[in-house]
């Protein structure tokens, strides 16, 4: 496994043998089993696997979140070595955003609701960095988690709109034994908050059960989720949503397919999670 910083080193390794297929997993580090599930999928499907580790400042709308984001590069590299990753690219800020940087990529309608409505500038930061990562690595396939459902849709849209020559593969959410979706931010939860954090999984599961029992009104599904969260004293919902799987607009009336999603503060920590009804977001 090679650990490199510069664009030139990445390009040299990537093009040493142009006949090989490359899979790419972009991350912000502090790796867990969710990230490793993407790496394993890439390892199984591609000749070579590249992982980027870059805490992208321009996608953070909250300076305290950026300042306290966990950074564990040595441990991350040991985990990736064990997964037989070929290339780890850990650029620093000056490489990704050199002085005078002034080019940004913006996806419009899809970034307005949900996370976009509550994290101004977040997706502009994501699409800008992902476009740059894609241009440097030029992978055949790039792997994203359904954990960040809107992000996966936004990146797919960017790839379509700008004609990136690669396939986006969306992988299922990896959860702890009690249902909490794995996240680098989970380390911020104290023991009481960690116990309360299962509320996202419980709320989503309750809504899925309602839908499966034939109670499929979108307002009822949102209300079901809100009630479960309201019953947890350490949790405060920022939003709960039952949205169209393609446009991400809120649904009303009976729904055949929906992305159920939420952002919830547990103490000071903001967590997101989702489940789908009526379709499989990871099928392609
Ligand atoms: P991050 O380091 O948070 O930017 O995440 C890097 C990639 O890992 C993104 O595509 C995430 O959606 C994905 N990811 C994060 N957590 C999980 C999880 N629990 N299950 C599956 N994928 C995940």
mmCIF file of C-alpha atoms and ligand atoms in Angstrom:
data_model
loop_
_atom_site.group_PDB
_atom_site.id
_atom_site.type_symbol
_atom_site.label_atom_id
_atom_site.label_comp_id
_atom_site.label_asym_id
_atom_site.label_seq_id
_atom_site.Cartn_x
_atom_site.Cartn_y
_atom_site.Cartn_z
ATOM 1 C CA UNK A 1 0.000 0.000 0.000
ATOM 2 C CA UNK A 2 1.338 3.415 -0.925
ATOM 3 C CA UNK A 3 0.468 6.516 1.123
ATOM 4 C CA UNK A 4 0.890 9.713 -0.899
ATOM 5 C CA UNK A 5 0.043 13.406 -0.665
ATOM 6 C CA UNK A 6 0.572 15.033 -4.037
ATOM 7 C CA UNK A 7 -1.554 14.962 -7.192
ATOM 8 C CA UNK A 8 1.516 13.972 -9.220
ATOM 9 C CA UNK A 9 2.172 10.867 -7.084
ATOM 10 C CA UNK A 10 -1.462 9.755 -7.431
ATOM 11 C CA UNK A 11 -1.339 10.160 -11.217
ATOM 12 C CA UNK A 12 1.951 8.238 -11.534
ATOM 13 C CA UNK A 13 0.570 5.257 -9.610
ATOM 14 C CA UNK A 14 -2.847 5.395 -11.284
ATOM 15 C CA UNK A 15 -1.387 5.330 -14.793
ATOM 16 C CA UNK A 16 1.563 2.961 -14.216
ATOM 17 C CA UNK A 17 -0.533 0.257 -15.893
ATOM 18 C CA UNK A 18 -3.460 1.778 -17.829
ATOM 19 C CA UNK A 19 -5.050 -1.642 -18.461
ATOM 20 C CA UNK A 20 -6.074 -2.078 -14.793
ATOM 21 C CA UNK A 21 -9.490 -1.039 -13.439
ATOM 22 C CA UNK A 22 -9.535 1.268 -10.414
ATOM 23 C CA UNK A 23 -12.128 1.514 -7.645
ATOM 24 C CA UNK A 24 -12.158 4.638 -5.484
ATOM 25 C CA UNK A 25 -13.549 5.319 -2.007
ATOM 26 C CA UNK A 26 -13.520 8.997 -0.940
ATOM 27 C CA UNK A 27 -13.544 9.466 2.865
ATOM 28 C CA UNK A 28 -12.829 11.981 5.594
ATOM 29 C CA UNK A 29 -10.975 9.349 7.642
ATOM 30 C CA UNK A 30 -11.735 8.206 11.211
ATOM 31 C CA UNK A 31 -12.598 4.975 9.467
ATOM 32 C CA UNK A 32 -15.133 2.428 10.724
ATOM 33 C CA UNK A 33 -16.865 -0.668 9.367
ATOM 34 C CA UNK A 34 -19.126 1.498 7.173
ATOM 35 C CA UNK A 35 -16.125 2.835 5.263
ATOM 36 C CA UNK A 36 -14.522 -0.618 5.201
ATOM 37 C CA UNK A 37 -17.651 -2.122 3.625
ATOM 38 C CA UNK A 38 -17.142 0.246 0.668
ATOM 39 C CA UNK A 39 -13.464 -0.683 0.480
ATOM 40 C CA UNK A 40 -14.289 -4.407 0.460
ATOM 41 C CA UNK A 41 -16.836 -3.933 -2.312
ATOM 42 C CA UNK A 42 -14.255 -2.012 -4.346
ATOM 43 C CA UNK A 43 -11.618 -4.689 -3.611
ATOM 44 C CA UNK A 44 -14.000 -7.387 -4.897
ATOM 45 C CA UNK A 45 -14.913 -5.513 -8.101
ATOM 46 C CA UNK A 46 -11.713 -3.762 -9.235
ATOM 47 C CA UNK A 47 -8.064 -4.587 -9.962
ATOM 48 C CA UNK A 48 -6.789 -1.690 -7.842
ATOM 49 C CA UNK A 49 -8.334 0.248 -4.961
ATOM 50 C CA UNK A 50 -7.651 3.863 -4.010
ATOM 51 C CA UNK A 51 -8.959 5.554 -0.851
ATOM 52 C CA UNK A 52 -8.747 9.282 -0.190
ATOM 53 C CA UNK A 53 -8.626 10.694 3.325
ATOM 54 C CA UNK A 54 -9.318 14.420 3.437
ATOM 55 C CA UNK A 55 -11.338 16.364 5.984
ATOM 56 C CA UNK A 56 -12.792 18.803 3.493
ATOM 57 C CA UNK A 57 -13.104 22.197 5.188
ATOM 58 C CA UNK A 58 -15.457 23.712 2.595
ATOM 59 C CA UNK A 59 -18.216 21.176 3.257
ATOM 60 C CA UNK A 60 -18.427 22.067 6.967
ATOM 61 C CA UNK A 61 -21.013 24.728 7.706
ATOM 62 C CA UNK A 62 -20.209 24.603 11.440
ATOM 63 C CA UNK A 63 -16.627 25.607 12.440
ATOM 64 C CA UNK A 64 -16.827 23.696 15.755
ATOM 65 C CA UNK A 65 -17.753 20.508 13.863
ATOM 66 C CA UNK A 66 -14.666 20.935 11.636
ATOM 67 C CA UNK A 67 -12.362 21.722 14.579
ATOM 68 C CA UNK A 68 -13.462 18.632 16.519
ATOM 69 C CA UNK A 69 -13.748 16.212 13.577
ATOM 70 C CA UNK A 70 -11.776 13.069 14.575
ATOM 71 C CA UNK A 71 -8.414 12.617 12.771
ATOM 72 C CA UNK A 72 -6.777 9.190 13.047
ATOM 73 C CA UNK A 73 -4.543 8.834 9.974
ATOM 74 C CA UNK A 74 -2.174 6.200 11.375
ATOM 75 C CA UNK A 75 -4.962 3.924 12.532
ATOM 76 C CA UNK A 76 -6.846 4.495 9.241
ATOM 77 C CA UNK A 77 -3.796 3.416 7.239
ATOM 78 C CA UNK A 78 -3.409 0.236 9.302
ATOM 79 C CA UNK A 79 -7.054 -0.644 8.639
ATOM 80 C CA UNK A 80 -6.695 0.038 4.902
ATOM 81 C CA UNK A 81 -3.470 -1.966 4.685
ATOM 82 C CA UNK A 82 -5.328 -4.941 6.186
ATOM 83 C CA UNK A 83 -7.985 -4.560 3.447
ATOM 84 C CA UNK A 84 -5.262 -4.701 0.775
ATOM 85 C CA UNK A 85 -5.842 -1.198 -0.469
ATOM 86 C CA UNK A 86 -3.283 -0.183 -3.098
ATOM 87 C CA UNK A 87 -3.235 3.584 -2.766
ATOM 88 C CA UNK A 88 -4.136 5.999 0.040
ATOM 89 C CA UNK A 89 -4.255 9.639 -0.962
ATOM 90 C CA UNK A 90 -4.152 12.009 2.011
ATOM 91 C CA UNK A 91 -3.639 15.478 0.523
ATOM 92 C CA UNK A 92 -3.343 18.534 2.717
ATOM 93 C CA UNK A 93 -5.463 21.634 2.391
ATOM 94 C CA UNK A 94 -2.870 23.523 0.327
ATOM 95 C CA UNK A 95 -2.942 20.766 -2.302
ATOM 96 C CA UNK A 96 -6.733 20.653 -2.584
ATOM 97 C CA UNK A 97 -7.254 24.417 -2.239
ATOM 98 C CA UNK A 98 -4.099 26.244 -3.332
ATOM 99 C CA UNK A 99 -4.004 30.016 -2.932
ATOM 100 C CA UNK A 100 -6.335 31.638 -5.454
ATOM 101 C CA UNK A 101 -8.669 28.628 -5.685
ATOM 102 C CA UNK A 102 -11.994 29.904 -7.042
ATOM 103 C CA UNK A 103 -13.789 27.131 -8.936
ATOM 104 C CA UNK A 104 -16.839 25.431 -7.397
ATOM 105 C CA UNK A 105 -19.326 22.815 -8.609
ATOM 106 C CA UNK A 106 -22.988 23.249 -7.665
ATOM 107 C CA UNK A 107 -25.872 20.819 -8.174
ATOM 108 C CA UNK A 108 -29.062 22.858 -7.976
ATOM 109 C CA UNK A 109 -32.536 21.448 -7.195
ATOM 110 C CA UNK A 110 -31.434 18.225 -5.468
ATOM 111 C CA UNK A 111 -29.361 20.131 -2.914
ATOM 112 C CA UNK A 112 -32.183 22.422 -1.741
ATOM 113 C CA UNK A 113 -34.188 20.130 0.607
ATOM 114 C CA UNK A 114 -33.140 17.984 3.610
ATOM 115 C CA UNK A 115 -29.431 18.337 4.435
ATOM 116 C CA UNK A 116 -29.103 21.193 1.956
ATOM 117 C CA UNK A 117 -31.795 23.209 3.744
ATOM 118 C CA UNK A 118 -30.081 22.833 7.124
ATOM 119 C CA UNK A 119 -26.412 22.934 6.114
ATOM 120 C CA UNK A 120 -25.904 25.934 3.806
ATOM 121 C CA UNK A 121 -22.988 25.423 1.418
ATOM 122 C CA UNK A 122 -22.475 21.800 2.458
ATOM 123 C CA UNK A 123 -23.217 20.164 -0.898
ATOM 124 C CA UNK A 124 -21.293 22.793 -2.850
ATOM 125 C CA UNK A 125 -18.308 21.751 -0.754
ATOM 126 C CA UNK A 126 -18.998 18.066 -1.359
ATOM 127 C CA UNK A 127 -19.450 18.281 -5.133
ATOM 128 C CA UNK A 128 -16.435 20.561 -5.532
ATOM 129 C CA UNK A 129 -14.103 18.227 -3.645
ATOM 130 C CA UNK A 130 -15.545 15.060 -5.222
ATOM 131 C CA UNK A 131 -15.167 16.542 -8.723
ATOM 132 C CA UNK A 132 -11.528 17.320 -7.982
ATOM 133 C CA UNK A 133 -10.896 13.872 -6.468
ATOM 134 C CA UNK A 134 -12.491 12.216 -9.528
ATOM 135 C CA UNK A 135 -10.394 14.307 -11.908
ATOM 136 C CA UNK A 136 -7.167 13.346 -10.190
ATOM 137 C CA UNK A 137 -7.866 9.641 -9.537
ATOM 138 C CA UNK A 138 -9.945 8.978 -12.673
ATOM 139 C CA UNK A 139 -11.423 5.752 -11.284
ATOM 140 C CA UNK A 140 -13.681 3.355 -13.181
ATOM 141 C CA UNK A 141 -15.986 3.061 -10.181
ATOM 142 C CA UNK A 142 -16.501 5.169 -7.067
ATOM 143 C CA UNK A 143 -18.189 3.827 -3.932
ATOM 144 C CA UNK A 144 -20.549 5.826 -1.701
ATOM 145 C CA UNK A 145 -22.678 4.893 1.320
ATOM 146 C CA UNK A 146 -26.475 5.056 1.455
ATOM 147 C CA UNK A 147 -25.891 6.482 4.966
ATOM 148 C CA UNK A 148 -25.584 9.821 3.162
ATOM 149 C CA UNK A 149 -28.527 9.208 0.831
ATOM 150 C CA UNK A 150 -28.828 12.749 -0.500
ATOM 151 C CA UNK A 151 -25.072 12.954 -1.076
ATOM 152 C CA UNK A 152 -25.174 9.767 -3.183
ATOM 153 C CA UNK A 153 -27.991 11.203 -5.332
ATOM 154 C CA UNK A 154 -26.250 14.569 -5.681
ATOM 155 C CA UNK A 155 -22.964 12.946 -6.745
ATOM 156 C CA UNK A 156 -24.799 10.737 -9.268
ATOM 157 C CA UNK A 157 -26.474 13.847 -10.684
ATOM 158 C CA UNK A 158 -23.126 15.641 -10.989
ATOM 159 C CA UNK A 159 -21.614 12.637 -12.773
ATOM 160 C CA UNK A 160 -24.496 12.588 -15.247
ATOM 161 C CA UNK A 161 -24.570 16.339 -15.801
ATOM 162 C CA UNK A 162 -20.801 16.824 -16.238
ATOM 163 C CA UNK A 163 -20.115 13.568 -18.095
ATOM 164 C CA UNK A 164 -17.640 12.027 -15.659
ATOM 165 C CA UNK A 165 -16.564 8.713 -17.136
ATOM 166 C CA UNK A 166 -17.217 6.477 -14.120
ATOM 167 C CA UNK A 167 -19.881 4.469 -12.352
ATOM 168 C CA UNK A 168 -21.227 5.396 -8.913
ATOM 169 C CA UNK A 169 -21.888 2.371 -6.684
ATOM 170 C CA UNK A 170 -24.119 2.939 -3.636
ATOM 171 C CA UNK A 171 -23.598 0.531 -0.706
ATOM 172 C CA UNK A 172 -25.974 -0.338 2.195
ATOM 173 C CA UNK A 173 -25.814 1.349 5.606
ATOM 174 C CA UNK A 174 -23.665 -0.525 8.144
ATOM 175 C CA UNK A 175 -25.113 -0.413 11.669
ATOM 176 C CA UNK A 176 -23.983 -1.230 15.200
ATOM 177 C CA UNK A 177 -25.639 -4.275 16.820
ATOM 178 C CA UNK A 178 -28.317 -2.025 18.368
ATOM 179 C CA UNK A 179 -29.166 -0.340 15.057
ATOM 180 C CA UNK A 180 -27.185 2.907 15.342
ATOM 181 C CA UNK A 181 -25.751 3.735 11.916
ATOM 182 C CA UNK A 182 -21.957 3.833 12.071
ATOM 183 C CA UNK A 183 -20.541 7.340 11.833
ATOM 184 C CA UNK A 184 -17.219 9.000 12.583
ATOM 185 C CA UNK A 185 -19.148 11.436 14.784
ATOM 186 C CA UNK A 186 -20.481 8.680 17.081
ATOM 187 C CA UNK A 187 -17.277 8.925 19.178
ATOM 188 C CA UNK A 188 -18.553 12.283 20.458
ATOM 189 C CA UNK A 189 -21.522 10.668 22.237
ATOM 190 C CA UNK A 190 -21.206 10.161 25.995
ATOM 191 C CA UNK A 191 -22.623 6.870 27.351
ATOM 192 C CA UNK A 192 -26.113 8.278 28.008
ATOM 193 C CA UNK A 193 -26.203 9.906 24.556
ATOM 194 C CA UNK A 194 -24.898 6.728 22.944
ATOM 195 C CA UNK A 195 -27.841 4.829 24.444
ATOM 196 C CA UNK A 196 -30.296 7.532 23.340
ATOM 197 C CA UNK A 197 -28.834 7.590 19.799
ATOM 198 C CA UNK A 198 -30.690 4.394 18.871
ATOM 199 C CA UNK A 199 -33.743 6.669 18.621
ATOM 200 C CA UNK A 200 -33.046 7.308 14.920
ATOM 201 C CA UNK A 201 -33.119 3.595 14.150
ATOM 202 C CA UNK A 202 -36.197 3.105 16.326
ATOM 203 C CA UNK A 203 -38.067 5.970 14.670
ATOM 204 C CA UNK A 204 -37.220 4.817 11.133
ATOM 205 C CA UNK A 205 -38.084 1.189 11.951
ATOM 206 C CA UNK A 206 -41.450 2.293 13.379
ATOM 207 C CA UNK A 207 -42.279 4.177 10.174
ATOM 208 C CA UNK A 208 -41.211 1.245 7.978
ATOM 209 C CA UNK A 209 -43.425 -1.073 10.076
ATOM 210 C CA UNK A 210 -46.390 1.287 9.595
ATOM 211 C CA UNK A 211 -45.813 1.366 5.837
ATOM 212 C CA UNK A 212 -45.518 -2.435 5.724
ATOM 213 C CA UNK A 213 -48.771 -2.754 7.701
ATOM 214 C CA UNK A 214 -50.505 -0.745 4.956
ATOM 215 C CA UNK A 215 -50.604 2.634 6.718
ATOM 216 C CA UNK A 216 -48.853 4.480 3.918
ATOM 217 C CA UNK A 217 -49.878 8.106 4.252
ATOM 218 C CA UNK A 218 -46.737 10.272 4.132
ATOM 219 C CA UNK A 219 -47.897 12.609 6.899
ATOM 220 C CA UNK A 220 -48.619 9.597 9.097
ATOM 221 C CA UNK A 221 -45.112 8.239 8.443
ATOM 222 C CA UNK A 222 -43.507 11.580 9.380
ATOM 223 C CA UNK A 223 -45.690 11.818 12.505
ATOM 224 C CA UNK A 224 -44.724 8.271 13.531
ATOM 225 C CA UNK A 225 -41.025 9.186 13.357
ATOM 226 C CA UNK A 226 -41.513 12.516 15.170
ATOM 227 C CA UNK A 227 -43.359 10.860 18.049
ATOM 228 C CA UNK A 228 -40.602 8.312 18.663
ATOM 229 C CA UNK A 229 -37.979 11.079 18.717
ATOM 230 C CA UNK A 230 -40.080 13.335 20.956
ATOM 231 C CA UNK A 231 -40.237 10.518 23.522
ATOM 232 C CA UNK A 232 -36.418 10.516 23.881
ATOM 233 C CA UNK A 233 -35.383 13.309 26.294
ATOM 234 C CA UNK A 234 -31.783 13.605 24.995
ATOM 235 C CA UNK A 235 -32.880 13.905 21.340
ATOM 236 C CA UNK A 236 -34.174 16.840 19.295
ATOM 237 C CA UNK A 237 -35.263 16.372 15.672
ATOM 238 C CA UNK A 238 -33.984 18.941 13.186
ATOM 239 C CA UNK A 239 -36.120 17.440 10.435
ATOM 240 C CA UNK A 240 -37.984 14.231 9.630
ATOM 241 C CA UNK A 241 -38.849 13.506 6.025
ATOM 242 C CA UNK A 242 -40.764 11.162 3.762
ATOM 243 C CA UNK A 243 -39.486 12.216 0.365
ATOM 244 C CA UNK A 244 -39.648 11.263 -3.290
ATOM 245 C CA UNK A 245 -36.678 8.945 -3.992
ATOM 246 C CA UNK A 246 -35.670 10.913 -7.103
ATOM 247 C CA UNK A 247 -36.509 14.578 -6.479
ATOM 248 C CA UNK A 248 -36.284 14.493 -2.646
ATOM 249 C CA UNK A 249 -39.440 16.613 -2.438
ATOM 250 C CA UNK A 250 -41.737 15.905 0.506
ATOM 251 C CA UNK A 251 -44.549 13.480 -0.306
ATOM 252 C CA UNK A 252 -48.213 13.726 0.684
ATOM 253 C CA UNK A 253 -50.962 11.113 0.642
ATOM 254 C CA UNK A 254 -50.436 7.382 0.059
ATOM 255 C CA UNK A 255 -46.857 6.546 -0.958
ATOM 256 C CA UNK A 256 -45.631 3.563 -2.962
ATOM 257 C CA UNK A 257 -41.945 4.535 -2.605
ATOM 258 C CA UNK A 258 -40.265 6.893 -0.174
ATOM 259 C CA UNK A 259 -36.929 7.851 1.304
ATOM 260 C CA UNK A 260 -37.538 8.181 5.051
ATOM 261 C CA UNK A 261 -34.780 10.313 6.563
ATOM 262 C CA UNK A 262 -33.956 12.527 9.505
ATOM 263 C CA UNK A 263 -31.377 14.673 11.230
ATOM 264 C CA UNK A 264 -31.475 14.510 15.013
ATOM 265 C CA UNK A 265 -29.380 16.218 17.663
ATOM 266 C CA UNK A 266 -28.445 13.856 20.467
ATOM 267 C CA UNK A 267 -26.948 16.221 22.993
ATOM 268 C CA UNK A 268 -24.670 18.460 20.888
ATOM 269 C CA UNK A 269 -24.036 15.799 18.238
ATOM 270 C CA UNK A 270 -25.980 15.948 14.982
ATOM 271 C CA UNK A 271 -26.761 12.496 13.549
ATOM 272 C CA UNK A 272 -28.436 11.524 10.265
ATOM 273 C CA UNK A 273 -29.990 8.233 9.186
ATOM 274 C CA UNK A 274 -32.489 6.871 6.671
ATOM 275 C CA UNK A 275 -34.420 3.855 5.438
ATOM 276 C CA UNK A 276 -36.371 3.335 2.240
ATOM 277 C CA UNK A 277 -39.779 1.806 1.530
ATOM 278 C CA UNK A 278 -40.870 0.426 -1.832
ATOM 279 C CA UNK A 279 -37.440 0.441 -3.503
ATOM 280 C CA UNK A 280 -33.798 -0.548 -3.004
ATOM 281 C CA UNK A 281 -31.465 2.478 -3.292
ATOM 282 C CA UNK A 282 -28.402 0.244 -3.637
ATOM 283 C CA UNK A 283 -29.703 -1.656 -6.688
ATOM 284 C CA UNK A 284 -28.082 -0.654 -9.956
HETATM 285 P P1 LIG B 1 -17.275 10.209 5.360
HETATM 286 O O1 LIG B 1 -15.916 9.811 5.796
HETATM 287 O O2 LIG B 1 -18.238 10.433 6.490
HETATM 288 O O3 LIG B 1 -17.261 11.334 4.344
HETATM 289 O O4 LIG B 1 -17.877 8.967 4.592
HETATM 290 C C1 LIG B 1 -17.216 8.396 3.478
HETATM 291 C C2 LIG B 1 -18.147 7.433 2.798
HETATM 292 O O5 LIG B 1 -18.513 6.392 3.690
HETATM 293 C C3 LIG B 1 -19.453 8.095 2.340
HETATM 294 O O6 LIG B 1 -19.801 7.601 1.044
HETATM 295 C C4 LIG B 1 -20.427 7.643 3.396
HETATM 296 O O7 LIG B 1 -21.769 7.577 2.939
HETATM 297 C C5 LIG B 1 -19.919 6.251 3.701
HETATM 298 N N1 LIG B 1 -20.397 5.818 5.015
HETATM 299 C C6 LIG B 1 -20.302 6.496 6.188
HETATM 300 N N2 LIG B 1 -20.908 5.811 7.177
HETATM 301 C C7 LIG B 1 -21.424 4.689 6.622
HETATM 302 C C8 LIG B 1 -22.183 3.584 7.120
HETATM 303 N N3 LIG B 1 -22.540 3.487 8.401
HETATM 304 N N4 LIG B 1 -22.532 2.616 6.251
HETATM 305 C C9 LIG B 1 -22.185 2.696 4.941
HETATM 306 N N5 LIG B 1 -21.470 3.696 4.413
HETATM 307 C C10 LIG B 1 -21.097 4.692 5.240
#
